[in-house]
Coordinates of C-alpha atoms in Angstrom, one line a residue:
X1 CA -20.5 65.7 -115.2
X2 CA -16.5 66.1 -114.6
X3 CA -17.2 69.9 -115.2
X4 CA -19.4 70.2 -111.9
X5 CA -16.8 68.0 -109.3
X6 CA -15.0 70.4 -106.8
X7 CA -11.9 69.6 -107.6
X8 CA -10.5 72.0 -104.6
X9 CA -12.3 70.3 -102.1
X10 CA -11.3 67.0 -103.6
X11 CA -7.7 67.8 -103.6
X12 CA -8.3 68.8 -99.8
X13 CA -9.7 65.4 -99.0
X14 CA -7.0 63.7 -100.8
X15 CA -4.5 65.7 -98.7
X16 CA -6.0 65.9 -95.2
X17 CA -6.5 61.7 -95.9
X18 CA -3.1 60.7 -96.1
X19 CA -2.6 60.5 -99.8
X20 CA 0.0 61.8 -102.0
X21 CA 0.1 65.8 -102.2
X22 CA -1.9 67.3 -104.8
X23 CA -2.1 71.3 -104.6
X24 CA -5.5 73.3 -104.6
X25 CA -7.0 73.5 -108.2
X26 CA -7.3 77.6 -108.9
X27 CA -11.1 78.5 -109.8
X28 CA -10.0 79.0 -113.2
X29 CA -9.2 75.0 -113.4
X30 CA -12.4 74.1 -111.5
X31 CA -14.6 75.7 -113.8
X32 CA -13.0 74.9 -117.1
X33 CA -14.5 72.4 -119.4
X34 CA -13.6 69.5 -120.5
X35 CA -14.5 68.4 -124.3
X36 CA -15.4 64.9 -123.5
X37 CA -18.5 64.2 -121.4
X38 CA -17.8 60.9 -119.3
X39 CA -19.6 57.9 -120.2
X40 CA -18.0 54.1 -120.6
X41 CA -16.4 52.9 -123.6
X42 CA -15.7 49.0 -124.3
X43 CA -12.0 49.5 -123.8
X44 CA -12.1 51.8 -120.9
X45 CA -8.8 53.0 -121.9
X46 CA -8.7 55.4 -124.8
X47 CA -5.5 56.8 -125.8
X48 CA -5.3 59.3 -123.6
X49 CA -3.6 58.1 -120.4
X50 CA -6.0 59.8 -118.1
X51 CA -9.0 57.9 -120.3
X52 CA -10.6 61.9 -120.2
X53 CA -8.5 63.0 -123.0
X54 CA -6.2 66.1 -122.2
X55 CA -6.6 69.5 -122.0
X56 CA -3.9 72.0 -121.1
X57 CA -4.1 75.8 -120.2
X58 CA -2.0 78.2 -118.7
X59 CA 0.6 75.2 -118.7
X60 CA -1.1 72.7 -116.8
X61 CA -2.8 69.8 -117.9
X62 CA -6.1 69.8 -116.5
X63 CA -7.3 66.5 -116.8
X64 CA -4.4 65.2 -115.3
X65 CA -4.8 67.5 -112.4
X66 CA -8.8 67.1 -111.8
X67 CA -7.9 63.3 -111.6
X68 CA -4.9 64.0 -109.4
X69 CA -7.4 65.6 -107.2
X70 CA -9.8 62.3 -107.3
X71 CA -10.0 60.6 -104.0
X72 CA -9.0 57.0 -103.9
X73 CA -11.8 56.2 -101.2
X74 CA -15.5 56.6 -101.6
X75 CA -15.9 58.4 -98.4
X76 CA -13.2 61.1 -99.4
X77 CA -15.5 61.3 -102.4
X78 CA -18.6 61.8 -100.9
X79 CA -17.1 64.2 -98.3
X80 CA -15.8 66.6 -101.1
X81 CA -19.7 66.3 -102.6
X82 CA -21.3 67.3 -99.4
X83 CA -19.2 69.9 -98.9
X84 CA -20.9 71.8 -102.0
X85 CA -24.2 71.4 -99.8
X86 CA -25.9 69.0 -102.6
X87 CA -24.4 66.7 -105.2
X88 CA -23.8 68.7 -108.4
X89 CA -25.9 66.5 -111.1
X90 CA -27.5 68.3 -114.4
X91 CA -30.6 67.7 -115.2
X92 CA -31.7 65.6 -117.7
X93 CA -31.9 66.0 -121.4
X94 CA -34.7 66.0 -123.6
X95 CA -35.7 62.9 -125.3
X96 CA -34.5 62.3 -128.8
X97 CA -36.2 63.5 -131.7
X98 CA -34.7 60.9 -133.9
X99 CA -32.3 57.7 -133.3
X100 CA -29.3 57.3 -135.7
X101 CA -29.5 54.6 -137.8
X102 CA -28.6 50.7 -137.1
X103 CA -25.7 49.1 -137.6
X104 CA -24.6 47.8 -140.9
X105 CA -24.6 44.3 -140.1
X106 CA -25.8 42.8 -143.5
X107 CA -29.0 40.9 -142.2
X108 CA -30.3 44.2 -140.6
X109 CA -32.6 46.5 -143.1
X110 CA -32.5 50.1 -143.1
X111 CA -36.0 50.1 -141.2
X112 CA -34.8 47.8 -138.1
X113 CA -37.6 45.4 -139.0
X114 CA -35.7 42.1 -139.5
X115 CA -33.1 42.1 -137.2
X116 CA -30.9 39.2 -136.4
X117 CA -31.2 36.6 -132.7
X118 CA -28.9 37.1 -130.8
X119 CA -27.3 33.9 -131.5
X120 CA -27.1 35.4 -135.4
X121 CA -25.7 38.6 -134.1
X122 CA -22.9 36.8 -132.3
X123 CA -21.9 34.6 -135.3
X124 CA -22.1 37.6 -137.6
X125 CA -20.0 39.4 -135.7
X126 CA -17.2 36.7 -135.4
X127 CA -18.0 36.1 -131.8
X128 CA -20.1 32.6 -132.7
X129 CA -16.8 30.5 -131.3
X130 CA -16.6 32.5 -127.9
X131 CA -20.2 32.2 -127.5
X132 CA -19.3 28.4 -128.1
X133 CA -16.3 28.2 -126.1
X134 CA -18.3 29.6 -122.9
X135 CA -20.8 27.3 -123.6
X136 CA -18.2 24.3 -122.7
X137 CA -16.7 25.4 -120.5
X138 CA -19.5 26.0 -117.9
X139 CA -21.7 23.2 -119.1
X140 CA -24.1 24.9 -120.9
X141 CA -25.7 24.9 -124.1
X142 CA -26.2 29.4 -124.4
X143 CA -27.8 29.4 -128.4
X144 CA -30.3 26.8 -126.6
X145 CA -31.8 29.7 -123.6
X146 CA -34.8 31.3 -123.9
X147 CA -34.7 34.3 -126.1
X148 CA -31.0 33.9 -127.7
X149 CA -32.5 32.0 -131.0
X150 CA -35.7 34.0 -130.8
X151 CA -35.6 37.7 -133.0
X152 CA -36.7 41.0 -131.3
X153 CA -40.1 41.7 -130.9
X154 CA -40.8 38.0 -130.3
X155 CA -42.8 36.6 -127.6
X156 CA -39.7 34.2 -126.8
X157 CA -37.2 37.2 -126.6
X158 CA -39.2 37.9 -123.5
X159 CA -38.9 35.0 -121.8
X160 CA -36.4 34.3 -118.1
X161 CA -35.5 31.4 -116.5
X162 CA -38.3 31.7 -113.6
X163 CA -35.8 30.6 -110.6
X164 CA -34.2 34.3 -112.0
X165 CA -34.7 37.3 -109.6
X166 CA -34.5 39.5 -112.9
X167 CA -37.5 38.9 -115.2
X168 CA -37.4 42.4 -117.1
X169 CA -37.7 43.5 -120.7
X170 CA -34.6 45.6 -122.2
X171 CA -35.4 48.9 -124.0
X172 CA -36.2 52.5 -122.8
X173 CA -40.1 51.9 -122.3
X174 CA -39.6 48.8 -120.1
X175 CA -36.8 50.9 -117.8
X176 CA -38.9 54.2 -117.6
X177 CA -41.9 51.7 -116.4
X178 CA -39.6 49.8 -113.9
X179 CA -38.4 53.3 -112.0
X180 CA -41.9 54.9 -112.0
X181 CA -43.6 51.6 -110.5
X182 CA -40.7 51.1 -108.0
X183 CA -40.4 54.6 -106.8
X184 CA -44.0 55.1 -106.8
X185 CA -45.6 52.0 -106.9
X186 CA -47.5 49.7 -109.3
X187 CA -49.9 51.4 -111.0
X188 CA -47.0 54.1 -111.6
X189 CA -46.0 52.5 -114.9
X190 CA -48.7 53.7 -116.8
X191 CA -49.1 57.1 -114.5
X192 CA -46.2 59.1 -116.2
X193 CA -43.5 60.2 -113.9
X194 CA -43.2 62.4 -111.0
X195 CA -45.8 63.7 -108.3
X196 CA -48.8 62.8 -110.6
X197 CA -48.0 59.0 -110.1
X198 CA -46.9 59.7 -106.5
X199 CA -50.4 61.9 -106.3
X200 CA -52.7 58.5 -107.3
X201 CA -50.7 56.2 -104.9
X202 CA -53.3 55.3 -101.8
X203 CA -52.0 57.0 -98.7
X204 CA -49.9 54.7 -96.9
X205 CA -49.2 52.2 -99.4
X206 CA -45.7 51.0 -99.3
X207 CA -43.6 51.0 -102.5
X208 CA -40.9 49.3 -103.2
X209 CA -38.9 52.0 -102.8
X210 CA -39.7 52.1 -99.1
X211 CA -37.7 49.0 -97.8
X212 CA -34.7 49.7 -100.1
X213 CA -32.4 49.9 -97.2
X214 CA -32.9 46.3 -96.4
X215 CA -34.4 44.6 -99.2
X216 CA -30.9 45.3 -101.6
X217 CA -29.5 42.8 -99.5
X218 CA -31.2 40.4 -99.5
X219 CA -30.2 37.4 -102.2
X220 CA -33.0 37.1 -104.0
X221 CA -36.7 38.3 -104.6
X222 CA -38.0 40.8 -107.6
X223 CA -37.7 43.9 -105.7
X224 CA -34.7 43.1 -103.7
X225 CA -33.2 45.8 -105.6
X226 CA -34.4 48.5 -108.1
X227 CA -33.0 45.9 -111.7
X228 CA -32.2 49.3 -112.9
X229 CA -28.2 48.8 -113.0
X230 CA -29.1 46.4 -116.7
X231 CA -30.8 49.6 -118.0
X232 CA -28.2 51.7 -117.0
X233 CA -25.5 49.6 -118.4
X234 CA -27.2 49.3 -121.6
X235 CA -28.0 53.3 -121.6
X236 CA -31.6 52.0 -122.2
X237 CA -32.1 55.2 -119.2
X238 CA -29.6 58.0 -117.9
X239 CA -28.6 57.9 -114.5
X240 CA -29.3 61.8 -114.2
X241 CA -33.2 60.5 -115.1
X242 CA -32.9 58.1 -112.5
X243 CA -31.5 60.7 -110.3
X244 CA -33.9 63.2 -110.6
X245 CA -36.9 61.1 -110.6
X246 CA -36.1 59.6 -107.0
X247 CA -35.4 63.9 -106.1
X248 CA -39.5 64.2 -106.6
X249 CA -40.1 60.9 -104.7
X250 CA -37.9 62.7 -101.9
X251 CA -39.5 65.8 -102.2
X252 CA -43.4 64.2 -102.2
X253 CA -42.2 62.3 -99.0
X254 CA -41.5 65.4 -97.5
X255 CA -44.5 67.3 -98.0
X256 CA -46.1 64.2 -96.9
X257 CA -44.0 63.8 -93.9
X258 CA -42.7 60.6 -94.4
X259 CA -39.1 59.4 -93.6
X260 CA -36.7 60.0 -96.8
X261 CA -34.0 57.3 -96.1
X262 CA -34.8 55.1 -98.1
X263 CA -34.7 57.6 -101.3
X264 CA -31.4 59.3 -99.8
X265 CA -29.8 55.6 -99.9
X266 CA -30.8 55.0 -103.1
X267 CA -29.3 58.7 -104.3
X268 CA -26.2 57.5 -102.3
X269 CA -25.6 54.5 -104.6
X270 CA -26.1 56.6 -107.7
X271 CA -23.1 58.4 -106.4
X272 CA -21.1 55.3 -105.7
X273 CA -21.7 54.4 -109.2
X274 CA -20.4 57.6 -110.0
X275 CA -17.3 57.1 -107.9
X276 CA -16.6 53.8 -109.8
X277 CA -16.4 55.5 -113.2
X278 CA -14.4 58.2 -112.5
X279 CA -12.3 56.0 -110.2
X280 CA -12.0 53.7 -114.0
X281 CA -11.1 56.4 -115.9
X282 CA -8.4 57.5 -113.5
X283 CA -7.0 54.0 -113.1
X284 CA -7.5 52.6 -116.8
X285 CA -4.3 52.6 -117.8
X286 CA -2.5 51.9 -114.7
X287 CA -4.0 49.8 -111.9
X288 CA -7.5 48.9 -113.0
X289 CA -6.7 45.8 -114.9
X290 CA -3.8 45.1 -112.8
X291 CA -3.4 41.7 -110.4
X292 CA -2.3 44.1 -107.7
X293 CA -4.7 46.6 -108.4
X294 CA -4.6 49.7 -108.1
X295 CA -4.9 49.6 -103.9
X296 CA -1.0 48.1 -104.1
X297 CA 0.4 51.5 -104.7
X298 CA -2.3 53.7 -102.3
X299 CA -2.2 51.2 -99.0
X300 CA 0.1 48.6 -99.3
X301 CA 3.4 47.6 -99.6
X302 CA 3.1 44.3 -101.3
X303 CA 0.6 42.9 -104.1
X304 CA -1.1 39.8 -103.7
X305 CA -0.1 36.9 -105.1
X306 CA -2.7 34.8 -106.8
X307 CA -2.3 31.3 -107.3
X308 CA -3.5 29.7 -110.7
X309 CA -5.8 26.7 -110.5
X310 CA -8.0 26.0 -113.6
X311 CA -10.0 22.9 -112.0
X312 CA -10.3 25.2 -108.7
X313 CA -11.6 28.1 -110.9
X314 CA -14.1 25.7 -112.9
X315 CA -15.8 24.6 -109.4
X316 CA -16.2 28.5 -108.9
X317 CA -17.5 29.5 -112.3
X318 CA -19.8 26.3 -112.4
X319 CA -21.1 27.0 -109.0
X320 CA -20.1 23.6 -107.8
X321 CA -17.8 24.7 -104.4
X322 CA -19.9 22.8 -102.1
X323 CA -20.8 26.0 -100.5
X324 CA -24.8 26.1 -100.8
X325 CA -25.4 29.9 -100.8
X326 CA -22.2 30.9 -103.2
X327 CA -22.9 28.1 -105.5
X328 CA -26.7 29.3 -105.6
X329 CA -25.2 32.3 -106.8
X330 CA -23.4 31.2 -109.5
X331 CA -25.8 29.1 -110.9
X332 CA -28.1 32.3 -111.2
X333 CA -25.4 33.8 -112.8
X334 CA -24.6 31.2 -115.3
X335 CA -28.4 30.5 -116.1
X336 CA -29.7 34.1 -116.3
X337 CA -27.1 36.8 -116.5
X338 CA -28.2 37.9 -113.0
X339 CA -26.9 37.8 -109.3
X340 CA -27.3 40.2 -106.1
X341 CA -25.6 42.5 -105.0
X342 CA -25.1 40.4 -102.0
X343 CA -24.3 37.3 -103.9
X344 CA -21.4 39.2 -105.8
X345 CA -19.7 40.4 -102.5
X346 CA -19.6 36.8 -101.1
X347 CA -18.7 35.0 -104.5
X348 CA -15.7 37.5 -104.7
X349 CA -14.9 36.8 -101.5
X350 CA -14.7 33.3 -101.6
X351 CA -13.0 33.3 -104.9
X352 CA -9.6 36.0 -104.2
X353 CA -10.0 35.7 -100.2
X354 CA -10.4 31.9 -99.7
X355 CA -9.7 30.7 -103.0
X356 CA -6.3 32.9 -103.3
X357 CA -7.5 32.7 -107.1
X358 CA -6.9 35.8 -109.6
X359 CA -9.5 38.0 -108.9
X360 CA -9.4 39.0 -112.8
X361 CA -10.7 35.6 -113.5
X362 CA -14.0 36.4 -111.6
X363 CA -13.8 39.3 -112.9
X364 CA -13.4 38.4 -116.8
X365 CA -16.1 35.7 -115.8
X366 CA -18.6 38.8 -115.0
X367 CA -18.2 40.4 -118.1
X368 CA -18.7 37.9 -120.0
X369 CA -22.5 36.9 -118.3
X370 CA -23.6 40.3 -116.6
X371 CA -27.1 41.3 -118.0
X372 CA -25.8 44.7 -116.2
X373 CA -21.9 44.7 -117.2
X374 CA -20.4 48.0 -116.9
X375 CA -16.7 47.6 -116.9
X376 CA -16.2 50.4 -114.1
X377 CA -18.2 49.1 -111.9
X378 CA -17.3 45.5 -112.5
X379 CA -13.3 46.5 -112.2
X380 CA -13.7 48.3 -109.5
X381 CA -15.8 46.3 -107.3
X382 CA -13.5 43.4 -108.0
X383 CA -11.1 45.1 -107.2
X384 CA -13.0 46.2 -103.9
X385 CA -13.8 42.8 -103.2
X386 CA -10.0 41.4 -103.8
X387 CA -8.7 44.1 -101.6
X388 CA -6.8 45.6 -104.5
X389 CA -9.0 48.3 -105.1
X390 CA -10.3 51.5 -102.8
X391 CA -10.8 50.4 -99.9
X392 CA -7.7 49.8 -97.2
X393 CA -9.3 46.8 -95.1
X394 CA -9.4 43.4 -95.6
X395 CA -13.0 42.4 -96.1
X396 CA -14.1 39.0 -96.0
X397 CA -17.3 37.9 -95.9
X398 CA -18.7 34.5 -93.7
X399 CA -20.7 32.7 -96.7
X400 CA -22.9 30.2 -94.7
X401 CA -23.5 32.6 -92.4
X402 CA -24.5 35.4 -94.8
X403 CA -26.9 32.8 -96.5
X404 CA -28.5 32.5 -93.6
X405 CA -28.3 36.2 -93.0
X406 CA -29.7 36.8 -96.4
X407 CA -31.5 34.2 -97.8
X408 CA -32.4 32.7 -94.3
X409 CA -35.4 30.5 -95.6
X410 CA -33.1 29.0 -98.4
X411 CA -35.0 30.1 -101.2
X412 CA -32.1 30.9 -103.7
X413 CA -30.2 27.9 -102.8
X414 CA -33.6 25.8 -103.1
X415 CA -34.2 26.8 -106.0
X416 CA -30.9 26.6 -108.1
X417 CA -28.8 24.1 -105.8
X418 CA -32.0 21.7 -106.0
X419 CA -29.7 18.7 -104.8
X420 CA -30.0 20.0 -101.1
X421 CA -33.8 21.0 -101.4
X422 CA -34.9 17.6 -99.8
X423 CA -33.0 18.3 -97.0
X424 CA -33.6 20.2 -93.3
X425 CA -33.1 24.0 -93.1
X426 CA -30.0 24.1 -91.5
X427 CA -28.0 21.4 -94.0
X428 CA -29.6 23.3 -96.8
X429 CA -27.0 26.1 -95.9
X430 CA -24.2 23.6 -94.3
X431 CA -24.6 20.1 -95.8
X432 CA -21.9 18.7 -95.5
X433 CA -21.1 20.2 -91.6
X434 CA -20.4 18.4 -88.9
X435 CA -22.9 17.9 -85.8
X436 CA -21.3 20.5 -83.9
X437 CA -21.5 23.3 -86.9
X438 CA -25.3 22.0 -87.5
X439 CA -26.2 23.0 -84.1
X440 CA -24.1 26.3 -84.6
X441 CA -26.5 26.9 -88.0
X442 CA -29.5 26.2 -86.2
X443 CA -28.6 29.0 -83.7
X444 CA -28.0 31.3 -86.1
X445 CA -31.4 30.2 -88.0
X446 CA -33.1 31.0 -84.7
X447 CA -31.2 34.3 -84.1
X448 CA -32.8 35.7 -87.3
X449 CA -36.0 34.5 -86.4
X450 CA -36.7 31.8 -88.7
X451 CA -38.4 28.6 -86.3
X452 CA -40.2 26.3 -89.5
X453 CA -37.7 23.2 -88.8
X454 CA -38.6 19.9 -89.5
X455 CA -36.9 19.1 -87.0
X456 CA -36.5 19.2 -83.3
X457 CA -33.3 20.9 -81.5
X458 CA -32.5 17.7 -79.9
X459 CA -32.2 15.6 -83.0
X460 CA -30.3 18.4 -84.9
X461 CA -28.0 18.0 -81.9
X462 CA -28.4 14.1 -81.8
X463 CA -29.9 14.0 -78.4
X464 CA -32.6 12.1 -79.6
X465 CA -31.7 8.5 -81.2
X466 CA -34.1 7.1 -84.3
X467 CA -34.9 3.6 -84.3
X468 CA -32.9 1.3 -86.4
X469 CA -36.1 0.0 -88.2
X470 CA -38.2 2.2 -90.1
X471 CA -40.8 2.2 -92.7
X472 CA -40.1 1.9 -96.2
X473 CA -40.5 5.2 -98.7
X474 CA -40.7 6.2 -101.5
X475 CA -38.2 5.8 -104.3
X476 CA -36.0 9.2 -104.7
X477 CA -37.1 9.8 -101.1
X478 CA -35.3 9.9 -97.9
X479 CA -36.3 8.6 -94.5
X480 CA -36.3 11.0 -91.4
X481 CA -33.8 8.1 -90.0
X482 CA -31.4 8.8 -93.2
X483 CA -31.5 12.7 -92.4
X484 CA -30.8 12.2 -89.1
X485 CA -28.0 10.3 -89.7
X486 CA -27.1 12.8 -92.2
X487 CA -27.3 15.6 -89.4
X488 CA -24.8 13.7 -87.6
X489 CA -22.7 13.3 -90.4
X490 CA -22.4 9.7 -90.6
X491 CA -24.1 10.0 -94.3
X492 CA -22.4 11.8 -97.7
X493 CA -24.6 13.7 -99.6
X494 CA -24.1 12.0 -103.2
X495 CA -26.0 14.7 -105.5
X496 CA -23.8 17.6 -104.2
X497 CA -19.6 18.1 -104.2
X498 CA -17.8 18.4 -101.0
X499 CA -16.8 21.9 -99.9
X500 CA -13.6 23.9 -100.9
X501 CA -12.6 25.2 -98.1
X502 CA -13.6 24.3 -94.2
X503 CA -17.5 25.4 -93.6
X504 CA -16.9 25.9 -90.0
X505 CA -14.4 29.2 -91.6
X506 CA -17.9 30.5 -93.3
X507 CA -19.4 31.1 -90.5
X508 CA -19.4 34.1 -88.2
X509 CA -20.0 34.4 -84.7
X510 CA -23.8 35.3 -83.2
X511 CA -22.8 38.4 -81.7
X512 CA -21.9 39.0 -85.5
X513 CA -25.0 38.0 -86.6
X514 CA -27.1 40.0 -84.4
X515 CA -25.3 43.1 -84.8
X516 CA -25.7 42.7 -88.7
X517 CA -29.2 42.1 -87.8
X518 CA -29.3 45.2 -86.1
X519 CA -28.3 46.8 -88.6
X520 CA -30.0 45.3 -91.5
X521 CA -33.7 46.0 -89.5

């Protein structure tokens, strides 16, 4: 809540970081209250300049000053949080007695039980032609996926594309039953929350919750991450529920004796999400939406200048780059409203870093297919990732090389870039590489551990030479003699677009590669 940040501490962070002066907020200012909780709004930008509203006493606009205070990094943030000994966060509030009623869209009844597809929702709400227009432009047809003709309640409304990571059911019942079962294991749903469904786990059995640290990274899989951010951005569950429910997991792992780093991560991206939102409301009005961002003023000298290439973009959006693991990516995205976390860092990457495209684009492209959209943290990663936003350095992340980092076997890209699926391991990541940068790929394959090839390292590196006659297959498949030659690159690979930019660029070194191993384990 903005009533519980220390401001003063804040202001010192800000201060002792380099940052513009802000002076010490006087107790009185760090315990007044503010009339307007903080939660998202569609625009982001209400009328206020702040985005808080405004609030003056004793002369001084409050708002304006607490925001002042705001650091424009997340570690400043955090810094300032720990120096309170705990993060301030309320507890939640009791359920609701009652709901308000729905809205008056004309083919909704008073009683909620006939309401409209989603498709009929869009066209009632004059949105029918964007719906369309999306639909065309990434190839498409949306009013033909499962569950957007289907009404609520219906078995199809259910239903997910099966190649999706994200096969959950909206609504608060679903997200209550996908935190207890992933912070306390499977049989958790049904448990209720808290120690009793901790109390009936077995001893020793891992949850989910357990490999957090590493499995959020990874590209795909359905607990490579906790799926709660959709909930969250639907306010189908309250952070400060989320929050407190993964306190009792921490505090049943300590009377157990069990290492608490995974929960203590998990409470640390609560808080980033946190920092996002206030970092929004701060910059709605001024850098948020902005091509330079809002990181132009803070760090640089000089905003970026983004090119403008629609067909470029398209290849992007349509996941059609010829970069395996971003493309995979995209496709998820554009099929069922989902990516990683992972997959978002390196798409954005490719897109503003590589690319040089408008990283509004991307971000515009989000919004419009997120199942989790939140407009903070949409802006503000984008604006992370572009290197507009609050973070100083210029990140850029190695795509083949983080596909192989994080979707090493090829899965993701298997499964939605289905044109390189017939091929070996290392060209599913890097088909069109040369033989040099295959050999590269197939070190790096090795350096994480992964040894299933189909073929040996001498005729990934050519050593080994295929005879010229060979026996016939079947039709739609390829000989071993074809992917050899393909290795070598003597042979284009019809089914899938050359790449964008240079593959040999996308890939890191392997001392980078083992120290992100190092890390990641």
């Amino acid at each position: 809540h903005p009533d519980d940040l220390p401001y003063t501490a804040m202001a010192d962070t800000v201060q002792s970081g380099g940052g513009r002066h802000v002076e010490s907020l006087s107790s009185t200012h760090q315990q007044a209250g503010t009339a307007h909780e903080v939660s998202r709004t569609s625009s982001m930008a209400p009328s206020a300049k702040s985005g808080l509203g405004t609030r003056r006493e004793g002369g001084v606009d409050v708002v304006a000053a607490r925001l002042a205070a705001f650091p424009a990094t997340m570690t400043r943030f955090r810094k300032a949080l720990r120096s309170q000994g705990e993060t301030p966060v309320r507890p939640p509030k009791p359920p609701l007695q009652a709901l308000p009623p729905y809205p008056s869209l004309s083919s909704i009844q008073n009683s909620g039980s006939d309401l409209p597809s989603v498709c009929a929702a869009f066209d009632e709400a004059g949105c029918g032609p964007a719906l369309d227009h999306l639909s065309s432009f990434l190839g498409l047809d949306y009013r033909s996926l499962p569950g957007m003709a289907a009404k609520p309640g219906s078995a199809d409304m259910d239903r997910h594309d099966p190649r999706s990571s994200f096969q959950l059911s909206a609504g608060e019942e679903a997200a209550l039953g996908r935190l207890r079962s992933y912070l306390w294991g499977d049989g958790a749903g049904q448990q209720g929350c808290g120690g009793a469904a901790g109390d009936q786990r077995e001893a020793n059995t891992p949850t989910a919750l357990s490999n957090y640290a590493v499995s959020r990274a990874q590209a795909s899989g359905s607990d490579a991450s906790t799926h709660l951010s959709a909930f969250l951005g639907l306010g189908c569950i309250s952070p400060r529920t989320v929050w407190d429910e993964v306190l009792k997991v921490r505090e049943h792992l300590l009377k157990e004796g069990a290492d608490t780093a995974a929960a203590d991560c998990m409470l640390m991206h609560l808080e980033i999400r946190d920092f996002y939102i206030f970092t929004a409301l701060k910059e709605a009005n001024t850098g948020l939406f902005a091509a330079g961002g809002f990181a132009a003023r803070e760090f640089t000298n000089k905003a970026p200048k983004w090119k403008k290439d629609p067909k470029l973009f398209h290849r992007w959006a349509t996941g059609t780059t010829g970069i395996p693991f971003v493309d995979a990516c995209m496709r998820e995205l554009r099929g069922s409203g989902w990516m990683s976390n992972r997959g978002r860092q390196n798409v954005a990457s490719l897109l503003a870093k590589e690319l040089n495209l408008d990283w509004r684009m991307g971000a515009s492209l989000f919004e419009c297919l997120l199942v989790d959209h939140d407009a903070a943290v949409n802006y503000c990663n984008w604006n992370y990732f572009a290197g507009t936003g609050s973070d100083p350095r210029d990140r850029r992340f190695k795509t083949i090389s983080q596909g192989i980092t994080y979707d090493s076997m090829a899965c993701l890209i298997s499964a939605w870039v289905p044109e390189t699926s017939h091929l070996p391991l290392p060209l599913r990541h890097a088909p069109f590489a040369r033989q040099e940068l295959v050999s590269e790929v197939t070190q790096h394959l090795i350096a994480q551990g992964i040894t299933a090839c189909p073929y040996t390292q001498q005729q990934l590196e050519g050593d080994v030479q295929e005879p010229q006659q060979h026996s016939p297959t079947k039709k739609g498949e390829r000989s071993q003699s074809d992917c050899s030659a393909q290795l070598q690159g003597q042979l284009p690979l019809l089914d899938y677009p050359a790449p964008v930019v240079d593959p040999a660029a996308q890939l890191g070194s392997l001392k980078g590669r083992a120290i992100a191993r190092r890390k990641a384990s």
